[in-house]
Coordinates of C-alpha atoms and ligand atoms in Angstrom, one line a residue:
M14 CA 18.5 48.6 17.1
I15 CA 19.5 45.3 18.6
L16 CA 17.0 43.4 16.5
D17 CA 18.3 45.3 13.5
T18 CA 21.9 44.2 14.1
L19 CA 20.7 40.6 14.8
L20 CA 18.8 40.5 11.5
W21 CA 21.3 42.4 9.5
P22 CA 24.5 41.7 11.3
T23 CA 26.9 42.9 8.7
G24 CA 24.6 43.9 6.0
S25 CA 26.6 41.8 3.6
F26 CA 25.2 40.9 0.3
W27 CA 25.1 37.1 1.0
T28 CA 23.2 37.4 4.2
S29 CA 20.5 39.5 2.6
A30 CA 20.4 37.2 -0.4
G31 CA 20.0 34.2 2.0
L32 CA 17.2 35.9 3.9
G33 CA 15.5 37.0 0.8
L34 CA 15.6 33.4 -0.5
G35 CA 14.2 32.2 2.9
L36 CA 11.4 34.6 2.7
V37 CA 10.6 33.6 -0.9
L38 CA 10.5 29.9 0.3
V39 CA 8.2 30.7 3.2
A40 CA 5.9 32.7 1.0
Y41 CA 5.9 29.9 -1.6
T42 CA 5.1 27.3 1.0
A43 CA 2.4 29.4 2.4
A44 CA 0.9 30.1 -1.0
S45 CA 1.0 26.5 -2.1
T46 CA -0.5 25.4 1.2
I47 CA -3.4 27.8 0.7
V48 CA -3.8 26.8 -2.9
S49 CA -4.0 23.1 -2.0
W50 CA -6.3 23.8 1.0
H51 CA -8.5 25.8 -1.4
R52 CA -8.8 23.0 -4.0
L53 CA -10.8 20.7 -1.8
R54 CA -12.2 23.2 0.7
H55 CA -15.8 22.3 -0.3
I56 CA -15.4 18.7 1.0
P57 CA -16.0 18.3 4.7
G58 CA -13.5 16.7 7.1
P59 CA -11.8 17.0 10.5
P60 CA -10.4 20.4 11.4
G61 CA -7.0 21.3 9.9
V62 CA -6.8 18.4 7.4
G63 CA -6.6 20.8 4.5
F64 CA -3.3 22.1 5.6
S65 CA -1.2 19.1 6.5
K66 CA -1.1 15.3 6.8
W67 CA -0.8 15.6 10.5
W68 CA -4.2 14.0 11.1
M69 CA -3.4 11.1 8.9
L70 CA 0.0 10.6 10.4
R71 CA -1.4 10.6 14.0
K72 CA -4.1 8.1 13.3
T73 CA -1.9 5.9 11.2
L74 CA 1.0 5.7 13.7
G75 CA -1.6 5.1 16.5
G76 CA -2.7 2.0 14.5
N77 CA -6.2 3.2 14.4
M78 CA -6.6 4.8 11.0
H79 CA -9.3 2.2 10.1
L80 CA -11.5 3.3 13.0
A81 CA -10.7 6.9 12.5
T82 CA -11.9 6.9 8.9
K83 CA -15.0 4.9 9.9
A84 CA -15.9 7.5 12.6
A85 CA -15.1 10.4 10.1
C86 CA -17.5 9.0 7.5
R87 CA -20.2 8.7 10.2
E88 CA -19.6 12.3 11.3
Y89 CA -19.0 14.1 7.9
G90 CA -20.7 11.9 5.3
P91 CA -19.8 9.4 2.6
L92 CA -17.0 11.6 1.2
V93 CA -14.5 13.0 3.7
R94 CA -11.3 15.0 3.3
L95 CA -8.4 13.6 5.3
G96 CA -5.4 15.5 4.0
P97 CA -4.4 18.3 1.6
N98 CA -4.9 16.1 -1.4
Q99 CA -6.6 13.0 0.3
L100 CA -10.2 12.0 0.4
V101 CA -11.8 8.8 1.8
T102 CA -15.2 7.3 1.1
N103 CA -17.4 4.6 2.5
D104 CA -19.8 4.5 -0.4
P105 CA -19.9 1.0 -1.9
E106 CA -21.2 2.2 -5.3
V107 CA -18.4 4.8 -5.7
L108 CA -15.8 2.2 -4.8
R109 CA -17.1 -0.3 -7.3
R110 CA -17.1 2.4 -10.0
I111 CA -13.6 3.7 -9.4
W112 CA -12.1 0.2 -9.0
A113 CA -13.9 -1.2 -12.0
V114 CA -12.0 -3.0 -14.7
R115 CA -12.3 -0.2 -17.2
S116 CA -12.1 2.7 -14.7
P117 CA -9.6 5.4 -15.6
Y118 CA -8.5 5.7 -12.0
K119 CA -4.9 4.7 -11.3
K120 CA -3.2 3.5 -8.1
G121 CA -1.9 6.3 -6.0
P122 CA 1.7 7.0 -4.8
F123 CA 1.0 5.0 -1.6
Y124 CA 1.7 1.9 -3.6
E125 CA 5.4 2.9 -3.8
A126 CA 5.5 1.8 -0.1
V127 CA 4.4 -1.8 -0.8
R128 CA 7.3 -2.9 -3.0
F129 CA 8.6 -5.3 -0.3
N130 CA 11.6 -6.1 -2.4
P131 CA 13.2 -2.7 -3.2
E132 CA 14.6 -4.0 -6.4
R133 CA 11.3 -4.7 -8.2
D134 CA 7.6 -4.2 -8.3
N135 CA 5.0 -6.9 -7.6
L136 CA 1.4 -7.2 -8.7
I137 CA 0.2 -5.0 -5.9
S138 CA 2.8 -2.3 -6.1
L139 CA 2.7 -2.0 -9.9
R140 CA 1.1 1.3 -10.7
N141 CA 1.1 1.1 -14.5
D142 CA -2.3 -0.3 -15.3
T143 CA -1.3 -1.8 -18.7
L144 CA 1.6 -3.7 -17.2
H145 CA -0.5 -4.7 -14.2
A146 CA -3.3 -6.1 -16.4
E147 CA -0.7 -8.1 -18.4
L148 CA 0.9 -9.6 -15.4
R149 CA -2.4 -10.3 -13.7
A150 CA -3.7 -12.2 -16.7
K151 CA -0.7 -14.5 -16.6
M152 CA -1.3 -15.2 -12.9
A153 CA -5.0 -15.7 -12.9
N154 CA -4.9 -19.5 -13.6
G155 CA -2.5 -20.2 -10.9
Y156 CA -4.7 -18.5 -8.3
G157 CA -7.9 -19.8 -9.7
G158 CA -6.9 -23.3 -8.9
K159 CA -7.3 -24.4 -12.4
D160 CA -3.6 -25.2 -12.8
N161 CA -3.2 -26.1 -9.1
E162 CA -3.8 -29.8 -8.9
G163 CA -5.1 -31.1 -5.7
L164 CA -5.4 -27.6 -4.1
E165 CA -7.7 -29.1 -1.4
A166 CA -5.5 -32.1 -0.8
V167 CA -2.5 -29.8 -0.2
M168 CA -4.5 -27.7 2.3
D169 CA -5.8 -30.8 4.1
K170 CA -2.3 -32.0 4.8
E171 CA -1.3 -28.7 6.4
I172 CA -4.5 -28.5 8.4
L173 CA -3.9 -32.0 9.8
V174 CA -0.4 -30.9 10.8
F175 CA -1.9 -28.0 12.7
V176 CA -4.5 -30.2 14.4
D177 CA -1.6 -32.5 15.4
L178 CA 0.2 -29.6 17.0
I179 CA -2.8 -28.8 19.1
E180 CA -3.2 -32.4 20.1
R181 CA 0.4 -32.7 21.1
K182 CA 1.0 -29.5 23.0
Y183 CA -2.0 -27.4 23.6
I184 CA -4.9 -29.4 25.0
S185 CA -5.9 -28.4 28.5
T186 CA -7.5 -30.9 30.8
A187 CA -9.0 -31.0 34.3
T188 CA -5.5 -31.3 35.6
E189 CA -3.4 -29.4 33.1
Y190 CA -3.7 -25.8 31.9
R191 CA -1.9 -25.1 28.6
P192 CA -2.9 -21.6 27.3
V193 CA -1.9 -20.8 23.8
D194 CA -1.6 -17.6 21.8
L195 CA -3.8 -18.6 18.9
A196 CA -3.0 -15.3 17.1
R197 CA 0.5 -16.6 16.5
K198 CA -0.3 -20.2 15.8
V199 CA -2.9 -19.6 13.1
Q200 CA -0.3 -17.6 11.2
Y201 CA 2.0 -20.6 11.3
L202 CA -0.8 -22.5 9.6
T203 CA -1.5 -19.9 7.0
L204 CA 2.2 -19.5 6.2
D205 CA 2.5 -23.2 5.7
V206 CA -0.6 -23.5 3.6
I207 CA 0.4 -20.7 1.3
T208 CA 3.9 -21.9 0.8
A209 CA 2.7 -25.5 0.2
L210 CA 0.3 -24.2 -2.4
A211 CA 2.7 -21.8 -4.0
F212 CA 5.7 -24.1 -4.5
S213 CA 4.8 -27.5 -3.1
K214 CA 7.1 -26.9 -0.1
R215 CA 5.8 -25.8 3.2
F216 CA 8.1 -23.6 5.3
G217 CA 7.3 -25.8 8.3
Y218 CA 6.2 -23.2 10.8
T219 CA 3.6 -25.5 12.4
E220 CA 6.0 -28.5 12.8
Q221 CA 8.7 -26.3 14.3
D222 CA 6.1 -24.4 16.3
E223 CA 8.3 -21.3 16.2
D224 CA 8.6 -18.1 14.2
M225 CA 11.2 -19.3 11.7
Y226 CA 13.7 -16.7 10.5
S227 CA 11.9 -14.3 12.9
Y228 CA 9.7 -13.5 9.9
I229 CA 6.6 -12.6 12.0
K230 CA 8.6 -10.6 14.6
I231 CA 10.5 -8.6 12.0
T232 CA 7.5 -7.9 9.9
E233 CA 5.7 -6.6 13.0
D234 CA 8.7 -4.6 14.0
S235 CA 9.1 -3.0 10.6
M236 CA 5.4 -2.0 10.3
P237 CA 5.7 1.4 11.9
V238 CA 8.2 2.3 9.2
M239 CA 5.9 1.0 6.5
M240 CA 3.1 3.0 8.0
F241 CA 5.1 6.1 7.9
L242 CA 6.1 5.5 4.3
S243 CA 2.5 5.0 3.3
I244 CA 1.8 8.6 4.4
F245 CA 5.0 10.0 2.8
P246 CA 5.5 7.8 -0.3
W247 CA 8.3 10.0 -1.6
L248 CA 10.3 8.8 1.3
A249 CA 9.9 5.2 0.1
K250 CA 11.4 6.3 -3.2
V251 CA 14.4 7.8 -1.3
L252 CA 14.8 4.6 0.8
Q253 CA 14.6 2.4 -2.3
S254 CA 17.4 4.5 -4.0
R255 CA 20.9 3.0 -4.2
V256 CA 22.2 5.0 -1.3
F257 CA 19.8 3.8 1.3
R258 CA 19.0 0.4 -0.1
R259 CA 21.3 -1.2 2.4
L260 CA 18.8 -0.4 5.2
L261 CA 16.0 -2.4 3.5
P262 CA 15.6 -6.2 3.5
S263 CA 18.0 -8.0 1.1
E264 CA 18.5 -11.5 0.1
H265 CA 21.7 -11.6 2.1
D266 CA 19.9 -11.2 5.4
H267 CA 19.6 -14.3 7.5
V268 CA 16.3 -13.4 9.1
G269 CA 13.1 -11.6 8.4
F270 CA 11.9 -10.6 5.0
G271 CA 15.2 -10.7 3.3
R272 CA 15.5 -14.3 4.2
F273 CA 12.2 -14.9 2.3
I274 CA 13.6 -13.0 -0.7
A275 CA 16.5 -15.4 -0.8
V276 CA 14.2 -18.5 -0.4
A277 CA 11.9 -17.3 -3.2
K278 CA 15.0 -16.8 -5.5
Q279 CA 16.3 -20.2 -4.6
I280 CA 13.0 -22.0 -5.2
V281 CA 12.4 -20.3 -8.5
G282 CA 16.0 -21.1 -9.5
E283 CA 15.7 -24.8 -8.6
R284 CA 12.4 -25.0 -10.5
L285 CA 13.9 -23.5 -13.6
A286 CA 16.9 -25.8 -13.4
S287 CA 14.8 -29.0 -12.9
D288 CA 13.5 -31.0 -15.8
Q289 CA 9.9 -30.5 -14.6
P290 CA 9.5 -26.7 -14.5
K291 CA 5.8 -27.1 -15.1
R292 CA 4.9 -28.8 -11.8
R293 CA 1.3 -28.2 -11.1
D294 CA 1.4 -25.6 -8.3
M295 CA 1.1 -21.9 -8.4
L296 CA 4.7 -21.3 -9.3
G297 CA 4.5 -23.9 -12.0
S298 CA 1.4 -22.2 -13.4
F299 CA 3.1 -18.8 -13.4
L300 CA 6.1 -20.1 -15.2
A301 CA 3.9 -22.0 -17.7
H302 CA 2.1 -18.7 -18.5
G303 CA 5.2 -16.9 -19.2
L304 CA 6.3 -15.1 -16.1
T305 CA 10.0 -14.4 -16.2
R306 CA 12.4 -15.6 -13.5
E307 CA 12.4 -12.1 -11.9
E308 CA 8.6 -11.8 -12.0
A309 CA 8.1 -15.3 -10.5
E310 CA 10.5 -14.5 -7.7
G311 CA 8.6 -11.3 -6.9
E312 CA 5.1 -12.8 -7.1
T313 CA 6.1 -15.8 -5.0
L314 CA 7.2 -13.3 -2.3
L315 CA 4.0 -11.3 -2.7
Q316 CA 1.8 -14.4 -2.2
I317 CA 3.4 -15.2 1.1
I318 CA 2.6 -11.7 2.4
A319 CA -0.8 -11.2 0.7
G320 CA -2.0 -14.7 1.6
S321 CA -0.8 -15.3 5.1
D322 CA -1.5 -12.2 7.3
T323 CA -4.9 -11.7 5.7
T324 CA -6.2 -15.2 6.1
A325 CA -4.7 -15.3 9.7
T326 CA -6.6 -12.1 10.6
A327 CA -9.9 -13.6 9.3
L328 CA -9.3 -16.7 11.4
R329 CA -8.3 -14.8 14.5
T330 CA -11.1 -12.3 14.4
T331 CA -13.8 -14.9 13.7
L332 CA -12.5 -17.1 16.5
L333 CA -12.4 -14.2 18.9
Y334 CA -16.0 -13.1 18.1
L335 CA -17.1 -16.7 18.3
M336 CA -15.6 -17.2 21.8
S337 CA -17.3 -14.0 23.0
S338 CA -20.7 -14.8 21.5
P339 CA -21.9 -17.9 23.4
A340 CA -25.2 -18.3 21.4
T341 CA -23.3 -18.1 18.1
Y342 CA -20.6 -20.5 19.3
R343 CA -23.1 -23.0 20.4
R344 CA -25.1 -22.9 17.2
L345 CA -22.1 -23.2 15.0
T346 CA -20.5 -26.1 16.9
R347 CA -23.8 -27.9 16.9
E348 CA -24.1 -27.4 13.1
I349 CA -20.6 -28.7 12.5
R350 CA -20.7 -31.6 15.0
S351 CA -24.1 -32.9 13.9
A352 CA -23.0 -32.8 10.3
A353 CA -19.9 -34.8 11.2
A354 CA -22.0 -37.3 13.3
A355 CA -24.4 -37.7 10.3
G356 CA -21.5 -38.4 8.0
R357 CA -22.2 -35.3 5.9
I358 CA -18.5 -34.2 6.2
S359 CA -15.5 -36.3 5.3
H360 CA -13.8 -38.2 8.1
A361 CA -10.3 -36.6 7.7
V362 CA -10.8 -33.0 6.5
A363 CA -14.0 -31.5 5.2
T364 CA -14.1 -30.7 1.5
D365 CA -14.9 -27.1 0.5
A366 CA -18.2 -28.3 -1.0
E367 CA -19.3 -30.0 2.2
A368 CA -18.5 -26.9 4.2
R369 CA -20.5 -24.8 1.8
E370 CA -23.6 -26.9 2.7
L371 CA -23.4 -25.6 6.3
P372 CA -25.4 -22.3 6.1
Y373 CA -24.5 -21.1 9.6
L374 CA -20.8 -21.6 9.0
Q375 CA -21.0 -19.6 5.8
A376 CA -22.8 -16.8 7.7
V377 CA -20.2 -16.8 10.5
I378 CA -17.3 -16.6 8.0
K379 CA -18.9 -13.7 6.2
E380 CA -19.7 -11.9 9.5
G381 CA -16.3 -12.4 10.9
M382 CA -14.6 -10.8 7.9
R383 CA -17.2 -8.0 7.9
I384 CA -16.7 -7.1 11.5
N385 CA -12.9 -6.8 11.0
P386 CA -12.0 -6.7 7.3
P387 CA -8.4 -8.1 7.1
V388 CA -7.2 -5.4 4.7
A389 CA -8.1 -2.0 6.0
G390 CA -5.6 0.4 4.4
T391 CA -7.2 3.2 2.4
M392 CA -5.6 1.8 -0.8
D393 CA -5.7 5.3 -2.4
V394 CA -6.4 5.7 -6.1
V395 CA -6.0 8.9 -8.2
V396 CA -8.9 10.9 -9.8
P397 CA -8.3 10.9 -13.6
E398 CA -8.0 13.8 -16.0
G399 CA -11.1 15.9 -16.2
G400 CA -12.0 15.3 -12.6
D401 CA -15.0 13.5 -11.3
M402 CA -18.3 14.0 -9.5
I403 CA -18.3 11.9 -6.3
C404 CA -21.2 11.8 -3.8
G405 CA -22.4 15.1 -5.2
Y406 CA -19.0 16.9 -4.9
P407 CA -16.9 17.9 -7.8
V408 CA -13.4 16.5 -7.3
P409 CA -10.5 17.8 -9.3
A410 CA -8.1 15.5 -11.3
G411 CA -5.1 14.3 -9.3
T412 CA -6.9 14.0 -6.0
E413 CA -6.2 10.8 -4.1
I414 CA -9.3 9.0 -2.9
G415 CA -9.2 6.0 -0.5
C416 CA -11.6 3.5 1.0
S417 CA -12.8 3.3 4.6
E418 CA -13.3 -0.5 4.6
F419 CA -14.5 -0.5 8.2
G420 CA -16.9 2.3 7.2
V421 CA -18.2 0.3 4.3
Q422 CA -18.7 -2.9 6.2
S423 CA -20.6 -1.2 9.0
L424 CA -23.1 0.7 6.9
A425 CA -26.5 0.5 8.6
S426 CA -28.2 1.2 5.2
V427 CA -26.8 -2.1 3.9
F428 CA -26.4 -4.4 6.9
G429 CA -29.1 -3.1 9.2
P430 CA -29.2 -0.9 12.3
D431 CA -27.1 -3.2 14.3
A432 CA -24.3 -3.3 11.7
D433 CA -21.7 -2.8 14.4
V434 CA -22.6 -6.1 16.1
F435 CA -21.3 -9.5 15.2
R436 CA -24.5 -11.3 14.4
P437 CA -24.3 -14.0 11.6
E438 CA -28.1 -14.4 11.7
R439 CA -28.4 -11.3 9.6
W440 CA -27.2 -13.3 6.6
L441 CA -29.7 -16.1 7.1
E442 CA -32.5 -13.6 7.6
A443 CA -31.6 -11.8 4.4
E444 CA -31.4 -15.1 2.5
A445 CA -34.7 -16.2 3.9
D446 CA -36.3 -12.9 2.8
A447 CA -34.8 -13.3 -0.7
Q448 CA -36.0 -16.8 -1.0
G449 CA -39.4 -15.6 -0.1
G450 CA -39.2 -14.0 -3.5
S451 CA -39.9 -10.4 -2.6
E452 CA -38.1 -7.9 -5.0
Q453 CA -37.0 -5.9 -2.0
G454 CA -35.6 -9.0 -0.2
I455 CA -33.6 -10.0 -3.3
E456 CA -32.2 -6.6 -3.8
R457 CA -31.2 -6.2 -0.2
L458 CA -29.3 -9.5 -0.2
R459 CA -27.7 -8.5 -3.4
Q460 CA -26.5 -5.2 -1.9
M461 CA -25.2 -7.1 1.2
N462 CA -23.3 -9.6 -1.0
L463 CA -21.8 -6.9 -3.3
T464 CA -20.8 -4.7 -0.4
W465 CA -19.2 -7.6 1.5
G466 CA -17.3 -8.5 -1.6
L467 CA -15.4 -5.2 -1.3
I468 CA -13.4 -6.7 1.5
F469 CA -11.4 -8.2 -1.4
K470 CA -11.3 -4.9 -3.3
A471 CA -13.0 -5.3 -6.7
G472 CA -12.7 -5.0 -10.5
K473 CA -9.2 -4.7 -11.9
W474 CA -7.6 -4.9 -8.5
Q475 CA -9.7 -7.6 -6.9
C476 CA -7.9 -10.1 -4.7
L477 CA -6.6 -13.0 -6.7
G478 CA -6.6 -15.2 -3.7
K479 CA -10.2 -14.8 -2.7
E480 CA -11.3 -18.4 -3.6
V481 CA -8.2 -19.9 -2.0
A482 CA -8.8 -17.9 1.2
L483 CA -12.5 -18.9 1.4
I484 CA -11.7 -22.6 0.8
E485 CA -9.1 -22.4 3.6
L486 CA -11.4 -20.7 6.1
N487 CA -14.1 -23.3 5.3
K488 CA -11.9 -26.2 6.1
V489 CA -10.1 -24.7 9.1
F490 CA -13.2 -23.8 11.0
V491 CA -14.8 -27.2 10.5
E492 CA -11.7 -29.1 11.5
L493 CA -11.0 -27.0 14.6
L494 CA -14.6 -26.8 15.9
R495 CA -15.5 -30.4 15.3
R496 CA -12.6 -31.5 17.5
F497 CA -11.9 -28.8 20.0
D498 CA -13.6 -26.2 22.3
F499 CA -12.1 -22.8 22.6
T500 CA -12.3 -20.5 25.7
L501 CA -11.0 -17.0 25.8
V502 CA -8.5 -16.5 28.6
N503 CA -8.3 -12.7 29.1
A504 CA -11.8 -11.5 28.4
S505 CA -10.9 -7.9 29.5
K506 CA -8.0 -7.7 27.1
P507 CA -8.6 -10.4 24.6
W508 CA -5.8 -9.6 22.2
H509 CA -3.5 -6.9 20.8
S510 CA -4.6 -5.7 17.4
I511 CA -3.2 -2.7 15.4
N512 CA -3.8 -1.8 11.8
A513 CA -1.0 -1.1 9.4
G514 CA -3.0 -1.6 6.3
I515 CA -3.0 -5.3 7.2
F516 CA -3.3 -6.2 10.9
I517 CA -0.7 -7.0 13.5
Q518 CA -2.4 -9.1 16.1
S519 CA -1.1 -11.1 19.0
G520 CA -1.9 -12.3 22.5
L521 CA -5.1 -14.1 21.7
Y522 CA -4.7 -16.4 24.7
T523 CA -7.0 -19.4 24.5
K524 CA -7.7 -22.5 26.5
I525 CA -8.3 -25.4 24.2
T526 CA -10.1 -28.5 25.4
R527 CA -11.4 -31.6 23.6
A528 CA -14.9 -31.1 22.2
E529 CA -17.7 -32.2 24.4
P530 CA -19.7 -34.9 22.8
L531 CA -23.0 -33.6 21.4
Ligands
HEM277 C1 -9.2 -13.3 3.8 C2 -8.2 -13.2 3.1 C3 -7.8 -12.1 2.1 C4 -8.3 -10.8 2.0 C5 -9.3 -10.1 2.9 C6 -7.6 -10.2 0.9 C7 -7.8 -8.9 0.4 C8 -7.1 -8.3 -0.6 C9 -7.3 -6.9 -1.0 C10 -8.1 -5.9 -0.3 C11 -6.5 -6.7 -2.1 C12 -6.3 -5.4 -2.9 C13 -5.0 -4.8 -2.4 C14 -4.7 -3.5 -3.1 O1 -4.9 -3.4 -4.4 O2 -4.4 -2.5 -2.4 C15 -5.9 -8.0 -2.4 C16 -5.0 -8.2 -3.5 C17 -4.4 -9.4 -3.7 N1 -4.5 -10.6 -3.0 FE1 -5.7 -10.9 -1.4 N2 -6.8 -11.1 0.3 C18 -6.9 -12.3 1.0 C19 -6.2 -13.5 0.8 C20 -5.3 -13.7 -0.2 C21 -4.7 -15.0 -0.5 C22 -4.8 -16.2 0.4 C23 -3.9 -14.8 -1.6 C24 -2.9 -15.7 -2.2 C25 -3.2 -17.0 -2.4 C26 -4.0 -13.4 -2.0 C27 -3.4 -12.8 -3.1 C28 -3.6 -11.5 -3.5 C29 -3.0 -10.9 -4.7 C30 -2.0 -11.6 -5.6 C31 -3.5 -9.6 -4.8 C32 -3.1 -8.6 -5.9 C33 -4.2 -8.5 -6.9 C34 -3.9 -7.4 -8.0 O3 -3.4 -6.4 -7.7 O4 -4.2 -7.7 -9.2 N3 -4.9 -12.8 -1.2 N4 -6.3 -9.0 -1.5
NAG278 C1 2.9 1.7 -18.9 O1 3.8 0.8 -19.6 C2 3.7 0.8 -21.0 C3 4.5 -0.4 -21.5 O2 5.8 -0.3 -21.0 C4 4.1 2.1 -21.5 O3 4.0 2.1 -22.9 C5 3.2 3.2 -20.9 O4 3.6 4.5 -21.3 C6 3.2 3.1 -19.4 N1 2.2 4.0 -18.9 C7 2.4 4.9 -18.0 C8 1.3 5.7 -17.5 O5 3.5 5.1 -17.5
NAG279 C1 -25.6 -13.9 -2.1 O1 -24.5 -14.7 -1.9 C2 -24.8 -16.1 -1.7 C3 -23.5 -16.9 -1.4 O2 -22.7 -16.3 -0.5 C4 -25.5 -16.7 -2.8 O3 -25.9 -18.0 -2.6 C5 -26.7 -15.8 -3.2 O4 -27.3 -16.3 -4.4 C6 -26.4 -14.4 -3.3 N1 -27.6 -13.6 -3.5 C7 -27.8 -12.5 -4.3 C8 -29.1 -12.0 -4.4 O5 -26.8 -12.0 -4.8
NAG280 C1 -3.5 -13.5 29.3 O1 -3.3 -14.8 29.7 C2 -2.1 -15.5 29.4 C3 -2.2 -17.0 29.8 O2 -2.9 -17.3 30.9 C4 -1.0 -14.7 30.1 O3 0.2 -15.4 29.9 C5 -1.0 -13.3 29.6 O4 0.0 -12.6 30.2 C6 -2.3 -12.7 29.8 N1 -2.3 -11.4 29.1 C7 -2.9 -10.3 29.5 C8 -2.8 -9.1 28.7 O5 -3.5 -10.3 30.5

């Protein structure tokens, strides 16, 4: 009776109608949950993932999605279900096929969350393939370095400013201890390098030795929001709507990302107003190839993000693993210092070509990026009309499928049984086998190379900055390790690293001393 009166207090028409509607909604939600669970029920995955995005949300907000997908692929196989409509794979062949230039796969809704500037798309957030290909073609020359005169000379200058910073402030001696958070400092360097290359004007992070405009801090602080949006992309659309836009970065901000939007606008404006709009840097190349003012502003901004965090992560991780692998550290420093002593590398800053002649350095750089790929978001794409057959499972159209980059780069079938270990020698061994001329050896090295390449994605979405990044890594490692020695301060807690697609890393405390003579 009591329940009855609670449920039907007055028996009025509106109450019943409201309840009826509620029941219909509940039934509808239940039915659609079951339907979406049913669609991909044949694909294995952690318990409960077919019903909600809870698993994805938990792992993403914990900053560990990259490790969770790696573990899931090891437990359930090369194709794993992660959500009602989400799959992930660590199969290099599948990834190369679905990312290929002529692949009918399209970028998933996740990309709504990487618009950075709410007012317009950039090359990464652009989901329309036709428009993406057009824009990409106009930018390829600028990134390829063909239009970027003296790319190496520009980098050399920034690297010497960085070396000078260490010399001035962070050399420890027998009497003085000057620990430094290298995680932060190398990002100053990569920010200066990319801005110098992009528009011939470094931001000056290294000279100032501080986080100007609080860019790094604010980017780090806003990451949890970005991570949340990457799981619920429709929220990104809501945030980018006129009503909520005030909450997002804007060019009127004095700090953080908004400040960069304003700087990008100002620099493009100045360039267009000057009598030499075709200066030979990346921006000059973009404008020469027909990017509009708005496009140029957006892409300048994208470069700073795409080019600085990623390269910084590659530097940090490799330095960390070097410092914690004494044999590797010794072998690499010996290679670099004896090449310098023998005059095989330039006196001021090594050229890219000289660094490429150092086989162990090349192996270390590859291994450092393999052990911690700098971009480890799942980068979901959507299965095209007609569906697809993936790893032996039929997958219906509209399903989102992402990449477990940590899963890919730790495949024992490609990199050997100790794939989880940082061991640059594996590359030299594979190269020696291939040079021995055995078919098997050549094929194995080819698979290692191709799989490693996926760190930069591939095909129509391959990183445009790959060559620039590799040149930078080559130079920086030679210049740091020929001059200095690095010792990890807190071996039990070497750094703080969380993944938000890209990595947020800090607290890599290091004691830097002058290099011991050979
Ligand atoms: C070690 C360093 C780097 C790594 C591992 C890396 C990795 C990646 C990955 C995985 C993507 C695909 C993103 C996606 O589609 O979801 C990408 C795209 C891109 N990267 Fe990099 N990147 C690095 C450095 C750079 C640098 C230094 C620049 C700029 C000079 C750059 C510019 C770009 C651009 C413009 C794209 C968009 C390409 C397109 O969508 O057509 N990257 N990068
Ligand atoms: C992509 O953009 C082109 C050119 O604006 C347009 O014709 C096409 O319909 C768009 N494609 C999609 C899938 O929206
Ligand atoms: C693998 O990559 C290296 C350069 O990183 C190259 O010298 C070698 O020829 C490649 N080998 C194969 C078989 O792809
Ligand atoms: C690591 O060492 C540095 C410098 O000696 C110190 O400031 C920092 O608090 C330490 N961090 C941790 C997590 O132990």
